[in-house]
Amino acid sequence: MIRRIVVIDEEKCSGCGKCAAACHENAIGMVNGKARLLRDDYCDGLGDCLPACPAGAISFVEREAVPYDEAAVRENQMRLKMLADKRTETTHKPNAEPCGCPGTAARTLKTGGKRTPVFAFGTRSEQTEELNSCLGQWPVQIKLAPTRAAFFDDSELLIAADCTAYAFADFHERFMSGRITLIGCPKLDSVDYSEKLTEIIRNNEIKSITVARMEVPCCGGIELAVKKAAAAAGKSLPVEVFTISTRGCIL
């Protein structure tokens, strides 16, 4: 049958992989560093991949092709998900060393297990109170977090500028309690978090997102990245933003 289907100019393709990430049907894959249409029956011809290509290497043509097969697409998606889950189980065991560093191994933490003594200001001699950490997983840095992990599923996600925990005195109880926490600084990291966050939102069953940012202008980057990622992931999630002043108040 004659139908609309994607065509990729490999000479123009930069190999960024954005089209493959945008193709919900997994019709496009990366082969030898270039984007390629893997199967005609996976391509629905709707063009989600088209605006994702920064090199202008993607277009559509009307040509002879087998019909779009939704059942085959769903079966392939389930197969890819199972493979991804197996890789996650293997890669993110507590003893695994992603990037050669044992400190980046993903793991779930039991909050409230180890109690930390808090001492009166100016002295180490008198214990006044005991508090529990509300951190529920490791790692916490956005750049180090896996894009798929069991602790993300059915979770409420906190994405915080790292200065907020120092500025707001009761940060653990007010923001971290009951949430999975990711932190970053758009000023110092000099990266666009939106791509990583898009994959985390897309690959996991997240219920809501809370953003904690500082009042300083550069901190707007983390809020923008979260909203951009939520839209790009194609999921309708409630996003609540809290802005904290440099004096430690919620504005």
Coordinates of N, CA and C in Angstrom, one line a residue:
M1 N 0.8 -1.2 0.0 CA 0.0 0.0 0.0 C 0.9 1.3 0.0
I2 N 0.3 2.3 -0.5 CA 1.1 3.6 -0.5 C 0.7 4.4 0.7
R3 N 1.7 4.8 1.5 CA 1.4 5.5 2.7 C 2.6 6.4 3.1
R4 N 2.3 7.3 4.0 CA 3.3 8.3 4.5 C 4.3 7.6 5.4
I5 N 5.6 7.8 5.2 CA 6.6 7.1 6.0 C 7.9 7.9 6.1
V6 N 8.6 7.7 7.1 CA 9.8 8.5 7.4 C 11.0 8.1 6.4
V7 N 11.8 9.1 6.1 CA 13.0 8.9 5.3 C 14.1 9.7 6.0
I8 N 15.3 9.1 6.2 CA 16.4 9.8 6.9 C 17.6 9.9 6.0
D9 N 18.1 11.2 5.9 CA 19.2 11.5 5.1 C 20.5 11.3 6.0
E10 N 21.2 10.1 5.8 CA 22.3 9.8 6.7 C 23.4 10.7 6.5
E11 N 23.6 11.4 5.4 CA 24.7 12.4 5.3 C 24.4 13.6 6.2
K12 N 23.2 14.0 6.3 CA 22.9 15.1 7.2 C 22.8 14.7 8.7
C13 N 22.5 13.4 9.0 CA 22.4 13.0 10.3 C 23.6 13.2 11.1
S14 N 23.5 13.8 12.3 CA 24.6 14.1 13.2 C 24.8 13.0 14.2
G15 N 23.9 12.1 14.3 CA 24.0 11.0 15.3 C 23.6 11.4 16.7
C16 N 22.9 12.4 16.8 CA 22.5 12.9 18.2 C 21.5 11.9 18.9
G17 N 20.7 11.2 18.1 CA 19.8 10.3 18.7 C 18.5 10.8 19.2
K18 N 18.2 12.1 18.9 CA 17.0 12.8 19.4 C 15.8 12.2 18.7
C19 N 15.9 11.9 17.4 CA 14.7 11.4 16.7 C 14.4 10.0 17.2
A20 N 15.4 9.2 17.6 CA 15.1 7.8 18.1 C 14.4 7.9 19.4
A21 N 14.8 8.9 20.3 CA 14.2 9.1 21.6 C 12.8 9.6 21.4
A22 N 12.5 10.4 20.4 CA 11.2 11.0 20.2 C 10.2 10.0 19.5
C23 N 10.7 9.0 18.9 CA 9.8 8.0 18.2 C 9.3 7.0 19.3
H24 N 8.0 7.2 19.6 CA 7.4 6.3 20.6 C 7.2 4.9 20.2
E25 N 7.2 4.7 18.9 CA 7.0 3.3 18.3 C 8.3 2.6 18.1
N26 N 9.5 3.2 18.4 CA 10.8 2.6 18.3 C 11.0 2.2 16.8
A27 N 10.5 2.9 15.9 CA 10.7 2.7 14.5 C 12.1 3.1 14.1
I28 N 12.6 4.1 14.8 CA 14.0 4.6 14.5 C 15.0 4.2 15.5
G29 N 16.1 3.7 15.0 CA 17.2 3.3 15.9 C 18.5 3.9 15.5
M30 N 19.5 3.7 16.3 CA 20.9 4.2 16.0 C 21.7 3.0 15.5
V31 N 22.2 3.1 14.3 CA 23.0 2.0 13.7 C 24.3 2.6 13.2
N32 N 25.4 2.2 13.8 CA 26.8 2.7 13.5 C 26.8 4.2 13.6
G33 N 26.2 4.8 14.6 CA 26.2 6.2 14.9 C 25.3 7.0 14.0
K34 N 24.4 6.4 13.3 CA 23.5 7.2 12.4 C 22.0 6.7 12.7
A35 N 21.1 7.6 12.6 CA 19.7 7.2 12.7 C 19.2 6.4 11.5
R36 N 18.4 5.4 11.8 CA 17.9 4.6 10.7 C 16.5 4.1 10.9
L37 N 15.7 4.0 9.9 CA 14.3 3.4 10.0 C 14.5 1.9 10.1
L38 N 14.1 1.3 11.2 CA 14.4 -0.1 11.5 C 13.3 -1.0 10.8
R39 N 12.1 -0.6 10.8 CA 11.0 -1.4 10.2 C 9.9 -0.5 9.7
D40 N 9.4 -0.7 8.5 CA 8.3 0.1 8.0 C 7.1 0.0 8.8
D41 N 6.8 -1.3 9.3 CA 5.5 -1.5 10.0 C 5.5 -0.9 11.4
Y42 N 6.6 -0.4 11.9 CA 6.7 0.3 13.1 C 6.4 1.8 13.0
C43 N 6.5 2.4 11.8 CA 6.4 3.8 11.5 C 4.9 4.1 11.3
D44 N 4.3 5.0 12.2 CA 2.9 5.4 12.0 C 2.7 6.6 11.1
G45 N 3.9 7.2 10.7 CA 3.8 8.4 9.8 C 3.3 9.7 10.4
L46 N 3.2 9.7 11.7 CA 2.6 10.9 12.4 C 3.7 12.0 12.6
G47 N 4.9 11.6 12.6 CA 6.0 12.6 12.6 C 6.5 13.2 13.9
D48 N 6.4 12.5 15.0 CA 6.9 13.0 16.3 C 8.4 13.2 16.2
C49 N 9.1 12.4 15.3 CA 10.5 12.5 15.2 C 11.0 13.8 14.4
L50 N 10.1 14.3 13.6 CA 10.5 15.4 12.7 C 11.0 16.6 13.4
P51 N 10.2 17.2 14.4 CA 10.7 18.4 15.0 C 11.9 18.1 16.0
A52 N 12.2 16.9 16.3 CA 13.3 16.6 17.2 C 14.6 16.6 16.5
C53 N 14.7 16.6 15.2 CA 15.9 16.5 14.5 C 16.5 17.9 14.3
P54 N 17.7 18.2 15.0 CA 18.3 19.5 14.8 C 19.0 19.7 13.5
A55 N 19.3 18.6 12.8 CA 20.1 18.7 11.6 C 19.2 18.7 10.3
G56 N 17.9 18.6 10.5 CA 17.0 18.6 9.3 C 17.2 17.4 8.4
A57 N 17.6 16.3 9.1 CA 17.8 15.0 8.3 C 16.6 14.2 8.1
I58 N 15.5 14.6 8.7 CA 14.3 13.7 8.6 C 13.2 14.4 7.8
S59 N 12.6 13.6 6.9 CA 11.4 14.1 6.1 C 10.5 12.9 5.9
F60 N 9.4 13.1 5.3 CA 8.4 12.0 5.0 C 8.1 12.0 3.5
V61 N 7.9 10.8 3.0 CA 7.6 10.5 1.6 C 6.3 9.6 1.6
E62 N 5.6 9.7 0.5 CA 4.6 8.8 0.2 C 5.2 7.7 -0.7
R63 N 5.2 6.4 -0.1 CA 5.8 5.3 -0.9 C 5.1 4.0 -0.6
E64 N 5.5 3.0 -1.3 CA 4.9 1.6 -1.0 C 5.5 1.1 0.3
A65 N 4.7 0.7 1.2 CA 5.2 0.2 2.5 C 4.1 -0.7 3.1
V66 N 4.5 -1.6 3.9 CA 3.6 -2.5 4.6 C 2.8 -1.6 5.6
P67 N 1.6 -2.0 6.0 CA 0.8 -1.2 6.9 C 1.4 -1.1 8.3
Y68 N 1.1 0.0 8.9 CA 1.5 0.2 10.3 C 0.9 -0.9 11.2
D69 N 1.7 -1.6 12.0 CA 1.3 -2.8 12.8 C 1.3 -2.4 14.3
E70 N 0.2 -1.9 14.8 CA 0.2 -1.5 16.2 C 0.5 -2.7 17.2
A71 N 0.0 -3.8 16.8 CA 0.3 -5.0 17.7 C 1.8 -5.3 17.8
A72 N 2.4 -5.3 16.6 CA 3.9 -5.6 16.6 C 4.6 -4.5 17.3
V73 N 4.2 -3.3 17.3 CA 4.9 -2.2 18.0 C 4.8 -2.4 19.5
R74 N 3.5 -2.8 20.0 CA 3.4 -3.0 21.4 C 4.2 -4.2 21.9
E75 N 4.3 -5.2 21.1 CA 5.0 -6.4 21.4 C 6.5 -6.0 21.6
N76 N 7.0 -5.2 20.6 CA 8.4 -4.8 20.6 C 8.7 -3.9 21.8
Q77 N 7.7 -3.0 22.2 CA 7.9 -2.1 23.3 C 8.0 -2.9 24.6
M78 N 7.2 -4.0 24.7 CA 7.3 -4.8 25.9 C 8.6 -5.6 26.0
R79 N 9.1 -6.0 24.8 CA 10.4 -6.7 24.8 C 11.5 -5.8 25.2
L80 N 11.5 -4.5 24.7 CA 12.5 -3.6 25.1 C 12.5 -3.2 26.5
K81 N 11.2 -3.1 27.1 CA 11.1 -2.8 28.5 C 11.7 -3.9 29.4
M82 N 11.4 -5.1 29.0 CA 11.9 -6.3 29.8 C 13.5 -6.3 29.7
L83 N 14.0 -6.0 28.6 CA 15.5 -5.9 28.4 C 16.1 -4.8 29.3
A84 N 15.4 -3.6 29.3 CA 15.8 -2.5 30.1 C 15.8 -2.8 31.6
D85 N 14.7 -3.5 32.0 CA 14.5 -3.9 33.4 C 15.7 -4.8 33.8
K86 N 16.0 -5.7 32.9 CA 17.1 -6.7 33.3 C 18.4 -6.0 33.4
R87 N 18.6 -5.0 32.5 CA 19.9 -4.2 32.5 C 20.0 -3.4 33.8
T88 N 18.8 -2.9 34.2 CA 18.8 -2.1 35.5 C 19.1 -3.0 36.7
E89 N 18.5 -4.1 36.7 CA 18.7 -5.1 37.8 C 20.2 -5.4 37.9
T90 N 20.8 -5.6 36.8 CA 22.2 -6.0 36.7 C 23.1 -4.8 37.1
T91 N 22.8 -3.7 36.5 CA 23.7 -2.5 36.6 C 23.7 -1.8 37.9
H92 N 22.4 -1.8 38.5 CA 22.3 -1.0 39.7 C 22.1 -1.8 41.0
K93 N 22.8 -2.9 41.1 CA 22.9 -3.6 42.3 C 23.8 -2.8 43.2
P94 N 23.7 -2.9 44.6 CA 24.5 -2.1 45.5 C 26.0 -2.3 45.3
N95 N 26.5 -3.4 44.8 CA 27.9 -3.6 44.6 C 28.4 -3.3 43.2
A96 N 27.4 -2.8 42.4 CA 27.8 -2.4 41.0 C 28.6 -1.1 41.0
E97 N 29.5 -0.9 40.1 CA 30.3 0.3 40.0 C 30.1 1.0 38.7
P98 N 29.0 1.7 38.5 CA 28.8 2.4 37.2 C 29.9 3.5 37.1
C99 N 30.4 3.6 35.9 CA 31.5 4.6 35.6 C 32.7 4.4 36.4
G100 N 32.8 3.1 37.0 CA 34.0 2.8 37.8 C 34.0 3.4 39.2
C101 N 32.9 4.0 39.6 CA 32.8 4.6 40.9 C 31.7 3.9 41.8
P102 N 32.1 3.3 42.8 CA 31.0 2.6 43.7 C 30.1 3.6 44.3
G103 N 30.4 4.8 44.4 CA 29.5 5.8 45.0 C 28.4 6.2 44.1
T104 N 28.4 5.8 42.8 CA 27.3 6.1 42.0 C 26.3 5.0 41.8
A105 N 26.5 3.8 42.5 CA 25.6 2.7 42.4 C 24.2 3.1 43.0
A106 N 23.2 2.8 42.2 CA 21.8 3.2 42.6 C 21.3 2.2 43.6
R107 N 20.7 2.7 44.7 CA 20.1 1.8 45.7 C 19.0 2.6 46.5
T108 N 18.1 1.8 47.0 CA 17.0 2.4 47.8 C 17.5 2.4 49.3
L109 N 17.2 3.5 50.0 CA 17.6 3.6 51.4 C 16.4 3.5 52.3
K110 N 16.6 2.9 53.5 CA 15.5 2.8 54.5 C 15.6 4.0 55.3
T111 N 14.7 4.9 55.2 CA 14.6 6.1 56.0 C 14.2 5.8 57.4
G112 N 14.8 6.5 58.3 CA 14.5 6.3 59.8 C 15.3 5.2 60.4
G113 N 16.2 4.5 59.7 CA 16.9 3.4 60.3 C 18.0 3.9 61.2
K114 N 18.9 4.6 60.7 CA 20.0 5.1 61.6 C 19.7 6.5 62.1
R115 N 19.8 6.6 63.4 CA 19.5 7.9 64.0 C 20.7 8.7 64.2
T116 N 20.6 10.0 63.9 CA 21.7 10.9 63.9 C 21.6 11.9 65.1
P117 N 22.6 11.9 66.0 CA 22.5 12.9 67.1 C 22.7 14.3 66.6
V118 N 21.9 15.2 67.2 CA 22.0 16.7 66.9 C 22.4 17.3 68.2
F119 N 23.5 18.2 68.2 CA 24.0 18.8 69.3 C 23.7 20.3 69.4
A120 N 23.7 20.8 70.6 CA 23.4 22.2 70.8 C 24.5 23.0 70.1
F121 N 24.1 24.2 69.6 CA 25.0 25.1 68.9 C 26.2 25.5 69.8
G122 N 27.4 25.3 69.3 CA 28.6 25.8 70.0 C 29.2 24.7 70.9
T123 N 28.6 23.6 71.0 CA 29.2 22.5 71.9 C 28.9 21.1 71.3
R124 N 29.8 20.2 71.6 CA 29.6 18.8 71.2 C 29.3 18.0 72.4
S125 N 29.1 18.6 73.6 CA 29.0 17.8 74.8 C 27.6 17.4 75.2
E126 N 26.6 18.1 74.7 CA 25.3 17.9 75.1 C 24.4 17.5 73.9
Q127 N 23.9 16.3 74.0 CA 22.9 15.8 72.9 C 21.5 16.3 73.3
T128 N 20.9 17.1 72.3 CA 19.6 17.7 72.6 C 18.5 17.0 71.9
E129 N 18.7 16.3 70.8 CA 17.6 15.8 70.0 C 18.2 14.7 69.0
E130 N 17.3 13.9 68.5 CA 17.7 12.9 67.5 C 16.8 13.0 66.3
L131 N 17.4 13.1 65.1 CA 16.6 13.2 63.9 C 16.9 12.1 62.9
N132 N 16.0 11.8 62.0 CA 16.2 10.8 61.0 C 16.3 11.5 59.6
S133 N 17.2 10.9 58.8 CA 17.3 11.4 57.4 C 16.1 11.0 56.7
C134 N 15.6 11.8 55.8 CA 14.5 11.5 54.9 C 14.9 11.1 53.5
L135 N 16.2 10.9 53.3 CA 16.7 10.5 52.0 C 16.3 9.1 51.7
G136 N 15.6 8.9 50.6 CA 15.1 7.6 50.3 C 15.8 6.8 49.2
Q137 N 16.8 7.4 48.6 CA 17.6 6.6 47.5 C 18.9 7.3 47.3
W138 N 19.8 6.6 46.6 CA 21.1 7.1 46.2 C 21.3 6.6 44.8
P139 N 22.0 7.4 43.9 CA 22.5 8.8 44.1 C 21.4 9.8 44.1
V140 N 21.8 11.1 44.4 CA 20.8 12.2 44.4 C 21.1 13.2 43.3
Q141 N 22.3 13.2 42.8 CA 22.6 14.2 41.8 C 21.9 13.8 40.5
I142 N 21.3 14.8 39.8 CA 20.5 14.5 38.6 C 21.5 13.8 37.6
K143 N 22.7 14.3 37.5 CA 23.6 13.8 36.5 C 24.0 12.3 36.7
L144 N 23.9 11.9 37.9 CA 24.3 10.5 38.3 C 23.2 9.6 38.4
A145 N 22.0 10.1 38.5 CA 20.8 9.2 38.7 C 20.5 8.4 37.5
P146 N 20.1 7.1 37.7 CA 19.7 6.3 36.5 C 18.4 6.8 35.9
T147 N 18.2 6.5 34.7 CA 16.9 6.9 34.0 C 15.8 5.9 34.3
R148 N 16.2 4.7 34.8 CA 15.2 3.7 35.2 C 15.6 3.0 36.5
A149 N 14.8 3.1 37.5 CA 15.1 2.4 38.8 C 13.8 2.1 39.5
A150 N 13.8 1.1 40.3 CA 12.6 0.7 41.0 C 12.1 1.7 42.0
F151 N 13.1 2.5 42.6 CA 12.6 3.5 43.6 C 11.8 4.7 43.0
F152 N 11.9 4.8 41.6 CA 11.1 5.9 41.0 C 9.7 5.5 40.8
D153 N 9.4 4.2 40.7 CA 8.0 3.8 40.4 C 7.0 4.1 41.5
D154 N 5.9 4.7 41.1 CA 4.8 5.1 42.0 C 5.3 6.1 43.1
S155 N 6.3 6.9 42.7 CA 6.9 7.9 43.6 C 6.4 9.3 43.4
E156 N 6.6 10.1 44.4 CA 6.5 11.5 44.3 C 7.9 12.0 44.3
L157 N 8.2 12.8 43.2 CA 9.6 13.2 42.9 C 9.8 14.6 43.4
L158 N 10.9 14.8 44.1 CA 11.4 16.2 44.5 C 12.6 16.5 43.6
I159 N 12.6 17.6 42.9 CA 13.7 18.0 42.1 C 14.1 19.4 42.7
A160 N 15.3 19.4 43.3 CA 15.7 20.6 44.1 C 17.0 21.2 43.7
A161 N 17.1 22.5 43.7 CA 18.4 23.2 43.6 C 19.2 22.9 44.8
D162 N 20.4 22.5 44.7 CA 21.1 22.0 45.9 C 21.3 23.1 47.0
C163 N 21.2 24.4 46.7 CA 21.3 25.4 47.8 C 20.1 25.4 48.7
T164 N 19.0 24.9 48.2 CA 17.7 25.0 49.0 C 17.9 24.2 50.3
A165 N 18.6 23.1 50.3 CA 18.7 22.3 51.6 C 19.5 23.1 52.6
Y166 N 20.4 24.0 52.2 CA 21.2 24.8 53.1 C 20.4 26.0 53.6
A167 N 19.6 26.6 52.7 CA 18.8 27.8 53.0 C 17.6 27.5 53.9
F168 N 16.9 26.4 53.7 CA 15.7 26.1 54.4 C 15.9 25.1 55.5
A169 N 15.7 25.6 56.7 CA 16.1 24.8 57.9 C 15.5 23.4 58.0
D170 N 14.2 23.3 57.7 CA 13.5 22.0 57.9 C 13.3 21.3 56.6
F171 N 14.3 21.3 55.7 CA 14.2 20.8 54.4 C 13.8 19.3 54.3
H172 N 14.4 18.5 55.2 CA 14.1 17.1 55.1 C 12.6 16.8 55.4
E173 N 12.1 17.3 56.5 CA 10.7 17.0 56.8 C 9.7 17.7 55.9
R174 N 10.0 19.0 55.5 CA 9.1 19.8 54.7 C 9.1 19.3 53.2
F175 N 10.2 18.9 52.7 CA 10.3 18.6 51.2 C 10.6 17.2 50.9
M176 N 11.6 16.6 51.6 CA 12.1 15.3 51.2 C 11.3 14.1 51.8
S177 N 10.6 14.3 52.9 CA 9.8 13.2 53.5 C 8.8 12.7 52.5
G178 N 8.9 11.4 52.2 CA 7.9 10.7 51.4 C 8.2 10.9 49.9
R179 N 9.3 11.5 49.5 CA 9.6 11.8 48.1 C 11.0 11.2 47.8
I180 N 11.1 10.9 46.5 CA 12.5 10.6 45.9 C 13.1 11.9 45.5
T181 N 14.3 12.2 46.0 CA 15.0 13.5 45.8 C 16.1 13.4 44.8
L182 N 16.0 14.4 43.9 CA 17.1 14.6 42.9 C 17.6 16.1 43.0
I183 N 18.9 16.3 43.0 CA 19.4 17.7 43.2 C 20.3 18.1 42.1
G184 N 20.5 19.4 41.9 CA 21.4 19.9 40.9 C 21.5 21.4 40.9
C185 N 22.5 21.9 40.2 CA 22.7 23.4 40.1 C 22.9 23.7 38.7
P186 N 21.9 24.4 38.0 CA 22.0 24.7 36.6 C 23.1 25.7 36.3
K187 N 23.5 26.4 37.3 CA 24.6 27.4 37.2 C 25.9 26.8 37.1
L188 N 26.2 25.8 38.0 CA 27.5 25.2 38.1 C 27.7 24.0 37.2
D189 N 26.6 23.3 37.0 CA 26.7 22.1 36.1 C 26.8 22.5 34.6
S190 N 26.2 23.6 34.3 CA 26.2 24.1 32.9 C 25.7 23.0 31.9
V191 N 24.7 22.3 32.3 CA 24.0 21.3 31.4 C 22.5 21.5 31.4
D192 N 21.9 21.0 30.3 CA 20.5 21.1 30.2 C 19.9 19.8 30.9
Y193 N 19.3 19.9 32.1 CA 18.8 18.8 32.8 C 17.6 18.2 32.1
S194 N 17.0 18.9 31.2 CA 15.7 18.5 30.7 C 15.7 17.1 30.0
E195 N 16.8 16.8 29.2 CA 16.9 15.5 28.5 C 16.9 14.4 29.5
K196 N 17.7 14.5 30.5 CA 17.8 13.4 31.5 C 16.5 13.3 32.3
L197 N 15.9 14.4 32.7 CA 14.7 14.3 33.4 C 13.5 13.8 32.5
T198 N 13.6 14.1 31.2 CA 12.6 13.5 30.3 C 12.6 12.0 30.3
E199 N 13.8 11.4 30.3 CA 13.9 10.0 30.3 C 13.5 9.4 31.6
I200 N 13.8 10.1 32.7 CA 13.3 9.6 34.0 C 11.8 9.6 34.1
I201 N 11.2 10.6 33.7 CA 9.7 10.7 33.7 C 9.1 9.8 32.8
R202 N 9.7 9.6 31.6 CA 9.1 8.7 30.6 C 9.2 7.3 31.0
N203 N 10.3 6.9 31.6 CA 10.6 5.5 31.9 C 10.1 4.9 33.2
N204 N 9.5 5.8 34.0 CA 9.0 5.4 35.3 C 7.6 5.9 35.6
E205 N 6.9 5.3 36.5 CA 5.6 5.7 36.9 C 5.6 6.7 38.0
I206 N 5.8 7.9 37.7 CA 5.9 9.0 38.7 C 4.6 9.7 38.9
K207 N 4.2 9.9 40.1 CA 2.9 10.4 40.4 C 2.8 12.0 40.4
S208 N 3.9 12.6 40.9 CA 3.9 14.1 40.9 C 5.3 14.6 41.0
I209 N 5.5 15.8 40.8 CA 6.8 16.5 40.9 C 6.7 17.7 41.7
T210 N 7.6 17.8 42.7 CA 7.7 19.1 43.4 C 9.1 19.7 43.1
V211 N 9.1 20.9 42.8 CA 10.4 21.6 42.5 C 10.7 22.6 43.7
A212 N 11.9 22.5 44.2 CA 12.4 23.5 45.2 C 13.5 24.3 44.6
R213 N 13.4 25.6 44.5 CA 14.4 26.4 43.9 C 14.7 27.6 44.7
M214 N 15.8 28.3 44.5 CA 16.1 29.5 45.2 C 15.5 30.7 44.4
E215 N 15.5 31.8 45.1 CA 14.9 33.0 44.5 C 15.9 33.6 43.4
V216 N 17.1 33.3 43.4 CA 18.1 33.9 42.5 C 17.7 33.5 41.0
P217 N 18.0 34.4 40.1 CA 17.5 34.2 38.7 C 18.1 32.9 38.0
C218 N 19.3 32.6 38.3 CA 19.9 31.4 37.6 C 19.2 30.1 38.0
C219 N 18.6 30.1 39.2 CA 17.9 28.9 39.7 C 16.6 28.6 38.9
G220 N 16.2 29.6 38.0 CA 15.0 29.3 37.2 C 15.3 28.3 36.2
G221 N 16.6 28.0 35.9 CA 16.9 26.9 35.0 C 16.4 25.5 35.4
I222 N 16.4 25.3 36.7 CA 16.0 23.9 37.1 C 14.5 23.8 37.0
E223 N 13.7 24.9 37.3 CA 12.3 24.9 37.1 C 11.9 24.8 35.7
L224 N 12.6 25.5 34.8 CA 12.3 25.4 33.3 C 12.6 24.0 32.8
A225 N 13.7 23.4 33.3 CA 14.1 22.0 32.8 C 13.0 21.0 33.2
V226 N 12.5 21.1 34.4 CA 11.4 20.2 34.9 C 10.2 20.3 34.0
K227 N 9.7 21.5 33.8 CA 8.5 21.8 33.0 C 8.7 21.3 31.6
K228 N 9.9 21.6 31.0 CA 10.2 21.1 29.7 C 10.2 19.6 29.6
A229 N 10.8 19.0 30.6 CA 10.9 17.5 30.6 C 9.5 16.8 30.7
A230 N 8.7 17.4 31.6 CA 7.3 16.8 31.8 C 6.5 16.9 30.5
A231 N 6.7 18.0 29.8 CA 6.0 18.1 28.5 C 6.5 17.2 27.4
A232 N 7.9 17.1 27.4 CA 8.5 16.2 26.4 C 8.2 14.7 26.6
A233 N 8.0 14.4 27.9 CA 7.8 13.0 28.2 C 6.4 12.5 27.9
G234 N 5.5 13.5 27.6 CA 4.1 13.2 27.1 C 3.2 12.7 28.3
K235 N 3.6 13.1 29.5 CA 2.8 12.7 30.6 C 2.2 13.9 31.3
S236 N 0.9 13.8 31.8 CA 0.3 14.8 32.5 C 0.5 14.7 34.0
L237 N 1.5 15.4 34.5 CA 1.9 15.3 35.9 C 1.7 16.6 36.6
P238 N 1.2 16.6 37.8 CA 1.1 17.8 38.6 C 2.5 18.2 39.0
V239 N 2.8 19.5 38.7 CA 4.1 20.1 39.1 C 3.9 21.3 40.0
E240 N 4.5 21.2 41.2 CA 4.4 22.3 42.1 C 5.7 22.9 42.4
V241 N 5.8 24.2 42.3 CA 7.1 24.9 42.5 C 7.1 25.7 43.8
F242 N 8.2 25.5 44.6 CA 8.4 26.3 45.8 C 9.7 27.1 45.6
T243 N 9.6 28.4 45.8 CA 10.8 29.3 45.7 C 11.2 29.7 47.1
I244 N 12.5 29.5 47.4 CA 13.0 29.8 48.8 C 13.9 31.0 48.7
S245 N 13.7 31.9 49.6 CA 14.6 33.1 49.7 C 15.9 32.8 50.3
T246 N 16.9 33.7 50.1 CA 18.2 33.5 50.6 C 18.2 33.6 52.1
R247 N 17.2 34.1 52.7 CA 17.0 34.1 54.2 C 16.3 32.9 54.7
G248 N 15.9 32.0 53.8 CA 15.4 30.7 54.3 C 13.9 30.6 54.4
C249 N 13.2 31.6 53.7 CA 11.7 31.6 53.8 C 11.1 31.1 52.5
I250 N 10.0 30.5 52.5 CA 9.2 30.1 51.3 C 8.5 31.4 50.8
L251 N 8.8 31.8 49.6 CA 8.2 33.0 49.0 C 6.8 32.7 48.5

